């Protein structure tokens, strides 16, 4: 990941360099899945191969950290650097005197400073090695140049990247969404809390949304130290971060704040037996198998009247049978105001998640509806939809205000996608449209099957491969540049998704060195899967990432025949993905040696089969919609059995 960032390419490009170039530097440490390389060797290799790279002083410092600090102690080290920078900022003379001594002297200075600073969580400070002190000093020197907060933020970004595979971190889009929703609930001089704060990304965003007093808690003591350091370096006031699991040990018992927001790091052994009589369970004791509902009530317990809670939970929490009673009590008390189904994409996302919005009752009327939002809907602005819901305004597509009484059935299923489907108004027109589309496709299928007949015993044709044809100059094989910046220009770009779904070019890019412009008759296939092929009928678009283009010599190779051979490769074992990369090896695809006239005759049949396949796929999609709209229409009474005469 570090090499990819330095070179300005994707991680796949670096893997490709390591595989294709025998002179690529060998790892000097790390593990098989996370190797470490010499920065000097990598820079020399990039320079020798004419590949541009950029490396800031913060990046160079981070590379020295990665080669000096074991992965197991990396969080501890980053936490200590944060404490050093806070000390250097608050007491520069104390830091200057202590930093010239051995590790024990630095540790003693930090211990003394933290003892007088309750906003920095305590950890064991007498165990770090002397070799770390030089890095502490270097970090302080870098901070004197670009600022302590900027320096530490860059280090935390790099640290977060190294641990991205080990735990889920709330993505920037969700953090921004929560901050925008929460901003309207934070009073002037108000307070915010994240009881599962990690390294403090969400707390920083809530501070930016107006919170001036920040309370955080993390079960990871070093993450708690990092969180506190980030907040103190950003704005050195009213910060309290505790190192403990918030459900098991509530470090802020009795504290009420304007906003509580978190994505809980859930421990399945959450302390059910020890916490049966806990005062936080006003809605009922959470079932042993539902720790998320314990977190939800923990957040509610810390909200002032009128305060807002924003909690990211697995989508299954909205429908699990064990949690029905507490979900029902949430609805009856008017505490649950919205559930937003979050998009599935993003770093660290391991499954569908929902954002639950809670508002603590302040003595007014009990709300009678809950906002359900499909956050993945392409046209929806979730914060604006939230404001429209609060103001009783008209909601757009992808959102509905569902009555509480309609949610209080036997299941109390609060899944936004289900509720949106159930509450979507219908007049039966969707069924009529699907029926018309189905009939149209059925009519078109009458003559769609090409005229094929049994020929007899298989003829032993002479075979070759696309690789051999490429060597002979019959086919030219092209791939796009290793890294192509899309959405940044005016040239249309055909993507792998476009080929899969049979749609026009969906992205744009600026012209760049190595870009491949597609011409009529080119054959395009994805690198990752056989069977999905397109023959270009009109040129002018650029070849996108994860695609390969085959340009046949029209006098010796028919494009439709070539495309048919590529599609047939889906059924032949030698062409299936293999190896670590799982890529489809286009060069291994077998092609019969036939005269051009015979190729064209077969090419016509292949083209007719491709058209039929496309229509059948469309028929399957329309059939699914037809069945859904028919069943729902009959249940809702908007269509009736029997045909009109």
Coordinates of C-alpha atoms in Angstrom, one line a residue:
X1 CA 0.0 0.0 0.0
X2 CA 2.8 2.4 0.8
X3 CA 4.6 1.7 -2.5
X4 CA 1.3 2.2 -4.4
X5 CA 0.8 5.6 -2.7
X6 CA 4.4 6.7 -3.4
X7 CA 4.1 5.7 -7.0
X8 CA 0.6 7.1 -7.5
X9 CA -0.8 3.7 -8.7
X10 CA -3.1 1.0 -7.4
X11 CA -2.1 -1.9 -5.2
X12 CA -2.7 -4.3 -8.1
X13 CA -0.1 -2.4 -10.2
X14 CA 2.6 -3.0 -7.5
X15 CA 1.7 -6.7 -7.4
X16 CA 2.0 -6.8 -11.2
X17 CA 5.5 -5.2 -11.0
X18 CA 6.6 -7.7 -8.5
X19 CA 5.4 -10.5 -10.7
X20 CA 6.7 -9.3 -14.0
X21 CA 10.0 -7.6 -13.1
X22 CA 12.7 -9.9 -11.8
X23 CA 14.8 -6.9 -10.6
X24 CA 12.0 -5.6 -8.3
X25 CA 13.4 -5.2 -4.8
X26 CA 12.9 -8.1 -2.4
X27 CA 11.2 -7.7 0.9
X28 CA 13.5 -6.9 3.9
X29 CA 11.0 -7.8 6.6
X30 CA 7.3 -8.1 7.5
X31 CA 5.2 -11.1 6.5
X32 CA 4.2 -12.8 3.3
X33 CA 0.8 -11.0 3.3
X34 CA 2.3 -7.7 4.5
X35 CA 6.0 -7.4 3.3
X36 CA 8.3 -4.5 4.1
X37 CA 10.7 -3.1 1.5
X38 CA 13.7 -0.8 1.6
X39 CA 12.6 2.7 0.7
X40 CA 16.0 3.4 -1.0
X41 CA 15.7 0.3 -3.1
X42 CA 12.2 1.0 -4.2
X43 CA 13.0 4.7 -5.0
X44 CA 16.0 3.5 -7.1
X45 CA 13.8 0.9 -8.9
X46 CA 11.1 3.4 -9.7
X47 CA 13.7 5.9 -11.0
X48 CA 15.4 3.3 -13.2
X49 CA 12.1 2.2 -14.8
X50 CA 11.0 5.8 -15.4
X51 CA 8.0 5.7 -13.0
X52 CA 7.3 8.9 -11.3
X53 CA 6.9 9.0 -7.5
X54 CA 6.4 11.5 -4.8
X55 CA 7.3 11.2 -1.1
X56 CA 6.7 13.9 1.6
X57 CA 8.8 14.2 4.7
X58 CA 5.9 12.7 6.7
X59 CA 6.0 9.7 4.4
X60 CA 9.7 9.3 4.7
X61 CA 9.4 9.4 8.5
X62 CA 6.6 6.8 8.4
X63 CA 8.8 4.5 6.4
X64 CA 11.5 4.7 9.1
X65 CA 8.8 3.9 11.6
X66 CA 7.7 0.8 9.7
X67 CA 11.3 -0.5 9.6
X68 CA 12.0 0.3 13.3
X69 CA 8.7 -0.7 15.0
X70 CA 7.2 -4.2 15.1
X71 CA 3.6 -4.4 13.8
X72 CA 2.4 -5.7 17.2
X73 CA 3.6 -2.6 19.0
X74 CA 2.8 -0.1 16.2
X75 CA -0.4 1.2 18.0
X76 CA 1.5 1.6 21.2
X77 CA 4.3 3.6 19.4
X78 CA 1.8 5.9 17.6
X79 CA 0.1 6.5 21.0
X80 CA 3.4 7.4 22.6
X81 CA 4.2 9.8 19.7
X82 CA 0.9 11.5 20.3
X83 CA 1.7 12.0 24.0
X84 CA 5.1 13.4 23.1
X85 CA 3.6 15.9 20.7
X86 CA 1.0 17.0 23.2
X87 CA 3.8 17.5 25.8
X88 CA 5.9 19.4 23.3
X89 CA 3.0 21.6 22.5
X90 CA 1.9 22.2 26.1
X91 CA 5.3 22.3 27.8
X92 CA 8.0 22.9 25.2
X93 CA 10.7 23.5 27.8
X94 CA 10.0 20.2 29.6
X95 CA 10.0 18.3 26.3
X96 CA 13.3 20.0 25.2
X97 CA 15.0 19.0 28.5
X98 CA 13.7 15.4 28.6
X99 CA 14.3 14.6 24.9
X100 CA 18.1 14.8 25.2
X101 CA 18.2 11.9 27.7
X102 CA 17.7 8.2 27.4
X103 CA 14.4 6.4 27.0
X104 CA 13.8 6.2 30.8
X105 CA 14.1 10.0 31.1
X106 CA 11.6 10.5 28.2
X107 CA 9.3 8.0 29.8
X108 CA 9.5 9.7 33.2
X109 CA 8.7 13.1 31.6
X110 CA 5.7 11.7 29.8
X111 CA 4.6 9.9 33.0
X112 CA 4.8 13.2 34.9
X113 CA 3.0 15.1 32.2
X114 CA 0.2 12.6 31.9
X115 CA -0.2 12.5 35.6
X116 CA -1.0 16.2 35.5
X117 CA -3.2 15.8 32.4
X118 CA -6.3 13.6 33.1
X119 CA -7.3 14.1 29.4
X120 CA -4.6 11.7 28.3
X121 CA -5.4 8.1 29.1
X122 CA -2.7 6.3 31.2
X123 CA -0.7 3.4 29.8
X124 CA 2.5 1.6 30.8
X125 CA 5.2 4.1 29.8
X126 CA 8.4 2.4 31.1
X127 CA 8.6 -0.3 28.4
X128 CA 9.5 1.4 25.2
X129 CA 13.1 0.8 23.8
X130 CA 15.8 3.5 23.4
X131 CA 15.5 3.2 19.6
X132 CA 12.1 4.8 19.8
X133 CA 13.4 8.0 21.4
X134 CA 15.1 9.1 18.2
X135 CA 11.8 8.7 16.3
X136 CA 10.0 10.7 19.0
X137 CA 12.5 13.5 18.5
X138 CA 12.2 13.4 14.7
X139 CA 8.4 13.6 15.0
X140 CA 8.7 16.7 17.2
X141 CA 11.1 18.3 14.7
X142 CA 8.7 17.6 11.8
X143 CA 5.9 19.0 13.9
X144 CA 7.9 22.2 14.4
X145 CA 7.9 22.6 10.6
X146 CA 4.4 21.7 9.5
X147 CA 2.5 21.9 12.9
X148 CA 1.9 19.2 15.5
X149 CA -1.8 18.5 14.5
X150 CA -0.9 18.1 10.7
X151 CA 2.1 15.9 11.5
X152 CA 0.1 13.6 13.8
X153 CA -2.9 13.4 11.4
X154 CA -0.6 12.2 8.6
X155 CA 0.9 9.5 10.9
X156 CA -2.6 8.4 12.0
X157 CA -3.7 8.1 8.4
X158 CA -0.8 5.8 7.7
X159 CA -1.4 3.8 10.9
X160 CA -5.1 3.4 9.9
X161 CA -4.1 2.0 6.5
X162 CA -1.9 -0.6 8.1
X163 CA -4.7 -1.9 10.3
X164 CA -7.5 -1.6 7.8
X165 CA -7.7 -5.4 7.4
X166 CA -7.8 -6.1 11.1
X167 CA -10.9 -4.2 12.1
X168 CA -13.7 -2.1 10.7
X169 CA -13.2 1.6 10.7
X170 CA -16.2 4.0 10.0
X171 CA -15.6 5.2 6.4
X172 CA -15.3 8.9 5.6
X173 CA -18.7 9.0 3.8
X174 CA -20.5 7.7 6.9
X175 CA -18.5 10.0 9.2
X176 CA -19.5 13.0 7.1
X177 CA -23.1 11.8 7.0
X178 CA -23.3 11.5 10.8
X179 CA -21.6 14.9 11.3
X180 CA -24.1 16.6 9.0
X181 CA -27.1 15.0 10.7
X182 CA -25.7 15.7 14.2
X183 CA -24.8 19.3 13.5
X184 CA -28.4 20.5 14.0
X185 CA -28.6 18.9 17.5
X186 CA -25.4 20.4 19.0
X187 CA -26.1 23.4 21.1
X188 CA -23.6 26.3 21.3
X189 CA -20.7 25.1 23.5
X190 CA -22.3 21.6 23.4
X191 CA -20.9 18.2 24.1
X192 CA -20.4 15.1 22.0
X193 CA -19.6 11.5 22.9
X194 CA -18.3 8.4 21.0
X195 CA -18.3 5.4 23.4
X196 CA -16.4 3.3 20.8
X197 CA -14.1 6.0 19.6
X198 CA -11.2 4.0 18.2
X199 CA -8.6 6.6 17.1
X200 CA -11.1 9.4 17.2
X201 CA -12.1 10.0 13.5
X202 CA -15.8 10.4 14.3
X203 CA -15.2 12.6 17.4
X204 CA -13.0 14.9 15.3
X205 CA -15.8 15.3 12.8
X206 CA -18.4 15.9 15.6
X207 CA -16.1 18.6 17.0
X208 CA -16.0 20.2 13.5
X209 CA -19.8 20.1 13.5
X210 CA -20.0 22.3 16.6
X211 CA -19.1 20.1 19.6
X212 CA -16.7 21.9 22.0
X213 CA -16.5 19.2 24.7
X214 CA -15.5 15.7 23.6
X215 CA -16.0 12.5 25.5
X216 CA -14.6 9.2 24.1
X217 CA -14.1 5.7 25.2
X218 CA -12.2 2.7 23.6
X219 CA -11.5 -0.8 24.8
X220 CA -8.1 -0.5 23.1
X221 CA -5.9 1.6 25.4
X222 CA -3.5 2.7 22.7
X223 CA -6.4 3.7 20.4
X224 CA -7.7 5.7 23.3
X225 CA -4.3 7.5 23.7
X226 CA -4.2 8.2 19.9
X227 CA -7.8 9.6 20.0
X228 CA -7.0 11.9 22.9
X229 CA -3.8 13.1 21.3
X230 CA -5.5 13.9 18.0
X231 CA -8.2 15.9 19.7
X232 CA -5.8 17.7 22.0
X233 CA -3.5 18.6 19.2
X234 CA -6.4 19.8 17.1
X235 CA -8.0 21.9 19.9
X236 CA -6.4 21.7 23.4
X237 CA -9.6 21.9 25.5
X238 CA -12.4 19.9 27.1
X239 CA -11.3 16.4 26.0
X240 CA -11.8 13.3 28.0
X241 CA -11.0 9.8 26.7
X242 CA -11.1 6.7 28.8
X243 CA -9.6 3.3 28.0
X244 CA -12.2 0.6 28.8
X245 CA -15.1 -1.2 27.1
X246 CA -18.0 1.3 27.5
X247 CA -20.8 -1.3 28.0
X248 CA -18.8 -3.3 30.6
X249 CA -17.3 -0.2 32.4
X250 CA -19.2 3.1 31.8
X251 CA -16.5 5.7 32.4
X252 CA -18.9 8.6 32.1
X253 CA -21.9 7.3 34.1
X254 CA -24.4 10.1 34.7
X255 CA -22.9 12.4 31.9
X256 CA -25.5 13.7 29.5
X257 CA -24.5 15.2 26.1
X258 CA -26.0 16.7 23.0
X259 CA -24.9 13.9 20.6
X260 CA -23.8 10.3 21.0
X261 CA -22.5 8.7 17.9
X262 CA -20.5 5.5 17.3
X263 CA -20.0 2.4 15.3
X264 CA -19.6 -0.1 18.2
X265 CA -16.7 -2.5 18.3
X266 CA -19.0 -5.3 19.5
X267 CA -17.8 -8.0 21.9
X268 CA -20.1 -11.0 21.8
X269 CA -19.2 -11.7 25.4
X270 CA -20.5 -8.3 26.5
X271 CA -21.2 -9.0 30.1
X272 CA -24.8 -10.2 30.1
X273 CA -24.5 -12.0 33.4
X274 CA -22.8 -9.2 35.3
X275 CA -25.0 -6.4 33.9
X276 CA -28.5 -7.9 34.3
X277 CA -29.6 -5.2 36.8
X278 CA -27.9 -2.3 35.1
X279 CA -29.9 1.0 35.1
X280 CA -29.2 1.6 31.4
X281 CA -31.7 -1.1 30.3
X282 CA -34.8 1.1 30.5
X283 CA -36.2 -0.6 27.3
X284 CA -35.5 -4.1 28.6
X285 CA -32.6 -6.4 29.3
X286 CA -30.8 -7.0 26.0
X287 CA -30.8 -10.7 25.0
X288 CA -27.4 -12.4 25.4
X289 CA -27.2 -12.7 21.7
X290 CA -27.9 -9.0 21.0
X291 CA -25.0 -6.9 22.3
X292 CA -25.8 -4.2 19.7
X293 CA -29.0 -3.4 21.6
X294 CA -26.9 -3.0 24.8
X295 CA -24.8 -0.4 22.9
X296 CA -28.0 1.3 21.6
X297 CA -29.3 1.7 25.2
X298 CA -25.9 2.8 26.5
X299 CA -26.0 5.6 23.9
X300 CA -29.6 6.6 24.9
X301 CA -28.5 6.7 28.6
X302 CA -26.1 9.5 27.8
X303 CA -28.4 11.7 25.8
X304 CA -29.8 14.9 27.3
X305 CA -33.6 15.5 26.7
X306 CA -33.8 16.3 23.0
X307 CA -30.3 15.0 22.3
X308 CA -29.5 12.9 19.2
X309 CA -28.0 9.5 18.9
X310 CA -26.4 8.1 15.7
X311 CA -25.4 4.5 15.9
X312 CA -24.1 2.3 13.0
X313 CA -25.3 -1.3 13.4
X314 CA -25.3 -4.5 11.3
X315 CA -28.4 -4.6 9.2
X316 CA -29.5 -7.8 10.9
X317 CA -30.2 -5.9 14.1
X318 CA -33.3 -4.5 12.5
X319 CA -35.0 -7.9 12.1
X320 CA -33.5 -10.4 14.5
X321 CA -36.2 -12.3 16.3
X322 CA -34.5 -12.0 19.7
X323 CA -34.6 -8.2 19.7
X324 CA -38.3 -7.7 18.9
X325 CA -39.3 -6.6 22.4
X326 CA -36.6 -3.8 22.6
X327 CA -37.3 -2.6 19.1
X328 CA -41.0 -2.4 20.0
X329 CA -40.2 -0.4 23.1
X330 CA -38.1 1.9 21.1
X331 CA -41.0 2.6 18.8
X332 CA -43.6 3.0 21.5
X333 CA -41.4 5.4 23.4
X334 CA -40.9 7.5 20.3
X335 CA -37.1 7.2 20.6
X336 CA -36.4 5.8 17.2
X337 CA -36.7 8.4 14.5
X338 CA -34.9 7.0 11.4
X339 CA -33.1 4.0 10.1
X340 CA -30.8 4.6 7.0
X341 CA -29.5 1.7 5.0
X342 CA -25.9 2.5 4.3
X343 CA -24.2 1.8 0.9
X344 CA -22.2 -1.4 0.9
X345 CA -19.1 0.1 -0.7
X346 CA -16.2 1.6 1.3
X347 CA -13.1 0.6 3.2
X348 CA -13.6 -1.9 6.0
X349 CA -17.2 -2.7 5.1
X350 CA -17.8 -6.4 5.7
X351 CA -21.6 -6.5 5.4
X352 CA -24.8 -4.4 5.1
X353 CA -25.1 -1.8 7.9
X354 CA -27.8 0.7 9.0
X355 CA -27.5 4.0 10.7
X356 CA -30.0 4.3 13.5
X357 CA -31.1 7.8 14.5
X358 CA -32.5 8.3 18.0
X359 CA -33.8 11.4 19.7
X360 CA -34.3 11.4 23.5
X361 CA -37.8 12.4 24.6
X362 CA -38.1 16.0 25.9
X363 CA -41.6 15.9 27.1
X364 CA -43.3 16.8 23.8
X365 CA -45.7 14.7 21.8
X366 CA -44.6 11.1 21.0
X367 CA -43.6 10.8 17.3
X368 CA -45.9 8.7 15.2
X369 CA -43.7 7.8 12.3
X370 CA -40.1 6.6 11.5
X371 CA -38.1 7.7 8.5
X372 CA -36.8 4.8 6.4
X373 CA -34.1 5.6 3.9
X374 CA -32.2 3.6 1.3
X375 CA -28.9 5.5 1.5
X376 CA -27.6 3.7 -1.6
X377 CA -30.3 5.3 -3.8
X378 CA -28.4 7.3 -6.4
X379 CA -30.4 10.5 -6.2
X380 CA -31.0 10.8 -2.5
X381 CA -29.4 13.4 -0.2
X382 CA -29.8 11.8 3.2
X383 CA -29.2 14.9 5.4
X384 CA -31.7 16.9 3.3
X385 CA -34.2 14.0 3.5
X386 CA -33.8 14.0 7.3
X387 CA -34.5 17.7 7.5
X388 CA -37.5 17.3 5.2
X389 CA -38.8 14.5 7.4
X390 CA -38.5 16.7 10.6
X391 CA -40.3 19.5 8.8
X392 CA -43.2 17.2 7.4
X393 CA -42.1 18.0 3.9
X394 CA -42.5 15.7 0.8
X395 CA -39.8 13.0 0.7
X396 CA -38.1 12.0 -2.6
X397 CA -37.5 8.5 -4.0
X398 CA -35.7 6.1 -1.7
X399 CA -37.3 7.4 1.5
X400 CA -40.6 6.9 3.3
X401 CA -42.1 8.0 6.6
X402 CA -43.6 4.8 8.0
X403 CA -46.2 4.9 10.7
X404 CA -45.2 3.4 14.0
X405 CA -48.5 1.5 14.2
X406 CA -47.6 -0.2 10.9
X407 CA -44.3 -1.3 12.3
X408 CA -45.7 -2.8 15.6
X409 CA -46.6 -6.2 14.1
X410 CA -45.5 -9.7 15.3
X411 CA -42.0 -9.4 13.7
X412 CA -41.3 -5.6 14.2
X413 CA -39.0 -5.8 11.2
X414 CA -37.3 -2.4 10.9
X415 CA -35.3 -3.2 7.8
X416 CA -35.4 0.0 5.6
X417 CA -35.4 -1.9 2.3
X418 CA -38.3 -4.1 3.4
X419 CA -40.4 -1.3 4.7
X420 CA -39.7 0.8 1.6
X421 CA -40.9 -2.0 -0.6
X422 CA -44.0 -2.6 1.6
X423 CA -45.0 1.0 1.8
X424 CA -44.3 2.0 -1.8
X425 CA -47.6 3.2 -3.3
X426 CA -48.8 1.3 -6.4
X427 CA -51.7 1.5 -8.7
X428 CA -50.9 -1.7 -10.6
X429 CA -49.1 0.1 -13.5
X430 CA -45.8 -1.5 -12.7
X431 CA -47.4 -4.9 -13.4
X432 CA -48.9 -3.7 -16.6
X433 CA -45.5 -2.4 -17.8
X434 CA -43.7 -5.6 -16.9
X435 CA -46.4 -7.7 -18.7
X436 CA -46.0 -5.6 -21.8
X437 CA -42.2 -5.9 -21.7
X438 CA -42.5 -9.6 -21.2
X439 CA -44.8 -10.1 -24.2
X440 CA -42.6 -8.0 -26.4
X441 CA -39.5 -10.1 -25.6
X442 CA -41.4 -13.3 -26.1
X443 CA -42.6 -12.2 -29.5
X444 CA -39.0 -11.2 -30.5
X445 CA -37.7 -14.6 -29.4
X446 CA -39.7 -16.3 -32.2
X447 CA -36.9 -16.0 -34.8
X448 CA -34.0 -15.2 -32.4
X449 CA -32.6 -18.8 -32.4
X450 CA -30.0 -19.2 -35.2
X451 CA -30.6 -22.0 -37.7
X452 CA -28.3 -24.7 -36.4
X453 CA -28.4 -28.4 -37.2
X454 CA -26.6 -31.6 -36.2
X455 CA -23.6 -32.2 -38.4
X456 CA -22.6 -35.7 -37.2
X457 CA -19.5 -36.9 -35.4
X458 CA -17.2 -34.1 -34.3
X459 CA -14.6 -33.1 -36.9
X460 CA -11.0 -32.9 -35.6
X461 CA -10.3 -29.2 -36.4
X462 CA -6.8 -27.9 -36.2
X463 CA -6.6 -25.5 -33.2
X464 CA -4.4 -22.6 -32.2
X465 CA -4.5 -20.1 -29.4
X466 CA -4.9 -16.3 -29.2
X467 CA -1.4 -16.1 -27.9
X468 CA -0.1 -17.9 -31.1
X469 CA -2.2 -15.7 -33.3
X470 CA -0.8 -12.6 -31.5
X471 CA 2.8 -13.8 -32.2
X472 CA 1.8 -14.3 -35.9
X473 CA 0.4 -10.7 -36.1
X474 CA -3.2 -11.9 -36.8
X475 CA -4.4 -10.3 -33.5
X476 CA -2.9 -7.3 -31.6
X477 CA -3.5 -7.4 -27.8
X478 CA -3.8 -4.2 -25.9
X479 CA -4.4 -3.3 -22.2
X480 CA -5.0 0.2 -20.7
X481 CA -2.5 2.1 -18.6
X482 CA -1.8 0.7 -15.2
X483 CA -3.5 3.6 -13.6
X484 CA -6.2 5.6 -15.3
X485 CA -7.9 8.5 -13.5
X486 CA -11.6 8.4 -14.5
X487 CA -14.2 11.1 -14.0
X488 CA -11.5 13.7 -14.7
X489 CA -11.9 14.5 -18.4
X490 CA -14.1 14.5 -21.4
X491 CA -13.1 11.2 -23.2
X492 CA -15.6 8.4 -22.7
X493 CA -14.2 5.3 -21.0
X494 CA -15.6 1.7 -21.4
X495 CA -15.4 -0.1 -18.1
X496 CA -15.6 -3.8 -17.1
X497 CA -19.0 -3.1 -15.6
X498 CA -20.2 -1.7 -18.9
X499 CA -19.2 -4.9 -20.7
X500 CA -20.8 -7.1 -18.1
X501 CA -24.1 -5.2 -18.2
X502 CA -24.1 -4.5 -21.9
X503 CA -24.3 -0.7 -21.4
X504 CA -22.5 2.3 -23.1
X505 CA -19.3 3.8 -21.7
X506 CA -20.2 5.1 -18.3
X507 CA -17.0 7.0 -17.2
X508 CA -14.8 9.7 -18.6
X509 CA -11.1 10.4 -18.4
X510 CA -8.5 12.9 -19.7
X511 CA -6.2 11.8 -22.5
X512 CA -3.1 10.2 -21.0
X513 CA 0.1 8.4 -22.2
X514 CA -0.7 4.8 -23.0
X515 CA -4.4 5.3 -23.4
X516 CA -6.0 2.8 -25.8
X517 CA -8.7 4.2 -28.1
X518 CA -11.2 1.6 -29.3
X519 CA -12.0 1.1 -33.0
X520 CA -14.8 -0.5 -34.8
X521 CA -14.2 -4.3 -34.9
X522 CA -12.2 -4.4 -31.7
X523 CA -13.1 -7.2 -29.3
X524 CA -13.1 -6.4 -25.6
X525 CA -13.2 -8.8 -22.7
X526 CA -12.8 -8.4 -18.9
X527 CA -9.6 -9.8 -17.4
X528 CA -11.4 -11.4 -14.5
X529 CA -14.0 -13.6 -16.1
X530 CA -14.6 -15.5 -19.3
X531 CA -17.8 -15.3 -21.4
X532 CA -18.4 -11.6 -21.2
X533 CA -17.3 -10.1 -24.5
X534 CA -18.2 -7.1 -26.7
X535 CA -17.5 -6.4 -30.3
X536 CA -17.1 -2.6 -30.7
X537 CA -19.6 -1.3 -33.3
X538 CA -18.5 2.3 -33.1
X539 CA -15.1 3.6 -32.1
X540 CA -14.0 6.7 -30.1
X541 CA -14.1 5.4 -26.6
X542 CA -11.1 4.6 -24.4
X543 CA -10.3 1.1 -23.0
X544 CA -10.9 1.1 -19.2
X545 CA -9.2 -0.8 -16.3
X546 CA -9.5 -4.6 -15.9
X547 CA -10.2 -5.0 -19.6
X548 CA -8.2 -6.5 -22.5
X549 CA -8.7 -5.5 -26.1
X550 CA -8.1 -7.8 -29.1
X551 CA -7.7 -6.1 -32.5
X552 CA -8.0 -8.7 -35.3
X553 CA -6.6 -8.2 -38.8
X554 CA -9.9 -8.1 -40.6
X555 CA -8.5 -9.8 -43.7
X556 CA -7.5 -12.9 -41.6
X557 CA -9.7 -12.9 -38.5
X558 CA -13.4 -12.2 -38.2
X559 CA -14.2 -10.2 -35.0
X560 CA -17.6 -12.0 -34.4
X561 CA -15.9 -15.3 -34.8
X562 CA -13.1 -14.3 -32.4
X563 CA -15.7 -13.0 -29.9
X564 CA -17.6 -16.4 -30.1
X565 CA -14.4 -18.3 -29.3
X566 CA -13.9 -16.1 -26.3
X567 CA -17.4 -16.7 -25.1
X568 CA -17.1 -20.4 -25.6
X569 CA -14.0 -20.3 -23.4
X570 CA -16.3 -20.0 -20.4
X571 CA -17.0 -23.7 -20.9
X572 CA -13.4 -24.8 -21.4
X573 CA -11.3 -25.6 -18.3
X574 CA -7.9 -24.4 -19.7
X575 CA -9.2 -20.8 -20.0
X576 CA -10.8 -20.5 -16.6
X577 CA -9.2 -18.2 -14.0
X578 CA -6.3 -19.9 -12.2
X579 CA -3.4 -18.9 -9.9
X580 CA -3.3 -16.3 -7.2
X581 CA -4.6 -13.4 -9.3
X582 CA -7.6 -15.4 -10.6
X583 CA -7.3 -13.6 -13.9
X584 CA -8.8 -14.9 -17.1
X585 CA -5.9 -15.8 -19.4
X586 CA -7.0 -14.6 -22.8
X587 CA -3.9 -15.9 -24.6
X588 CA -4.8 -19.5 -23.7
X589 CA -8.2 -19.4 -25.4
X590 CA -8.4 -21.9 -28.2
X591 CA -9.4 -20.9 -31.8
X592 CA -10.0 -23.2 -34.7
X593 CA -7.9 -22.6 -37.8
X594 CA -10.4 -21.8 -40.5
X595 CA -10.5 -19.8 -43.7
X596 CA -11.9 -16.3 -43.4
X597 CA -15.1 -17.1 -45.3
X598 CA -15.8 -20.0 -42.8
X599 CA -15.0 -17.7 -39.9
X600 CA -17.5 -15.1 -41.1
X601 CA -20.2 -17.8 -41.5
X602 CA -19.6 -19.0 -38.0
X603 CA -19.3 -15.4 -36.8
X604 CA -22.8 -14.7 -37.9
X605 CA -24.1 -17.6 -35.9
X606 CA -22.1 -16.6 -32.9
X607 CA -23.5 -13.0 -33.2
X608 CA -27.1 -14.4 -33.3
X609 CA -26.4 -16.6 -30.2
X610 CA -25.1 -13.5 -28.4
X611 CA -28.2 -11.6 -29.3
X612 CA -30.4 -14.5 -28.1
X613 CA -28.4 -14.7 -24.8
X614 CA -28.9 -11.0 -24.2
X615 CA -32.7 -11.3 -24.8
X616 CA -32.9 -14.2 -22.5
X617 CA -31.1 -12.3 -19.8
X618 CA -33.5 -9.4 -20.3
X619 CA -36.4 -11.9 -20.2
X620 CA -35.2 -13.3 -16.8
X621 CA -35.0 -9.8 -15.4
X622 CA -38.4 -8.8 -16.6
X623 CA -39.9 -12.2 -15.5
X624 CA -38.6 -11.6 -11.9
X625 CA -40.2 -8.1 -11.9
X626 CA -43.4 -9.5 -13.4
X627 CA -43.7 -12.1 -10.6
X628 CA -43.0 -9.5 -7.8
X629 CA -45.5 -6.9 -9.1
X630 CA -48.1 -9.6 -9.7
X631 CA -48.0 -11.0 -6.2
X632 CA -47.7 -7.6 -4.5
X633 CA -50.5 -6.2 -6.7
X634 CA -52.8 -9.1 -5.8
X635 CA -52.1 -8.6 -2.0
X636 CA -52.5 -4.8 -2.2
X637 CA -55.7 -5.1 -4.3
X638 CA -54.4 -3.0 -7.2
X639 CA -54.7 -5.8 -9.7
X640 CA -57.2 -8.6 -9.9
X641 CA -57.3 -12.2 -11.0
X642 CA -58.7 -12.9 -14.5
X643 CA -58.2 -11.0 -17.7
X644 CA -60.4 -8.1 -18.8
X645 CA -62.4 -9.0 -21.9

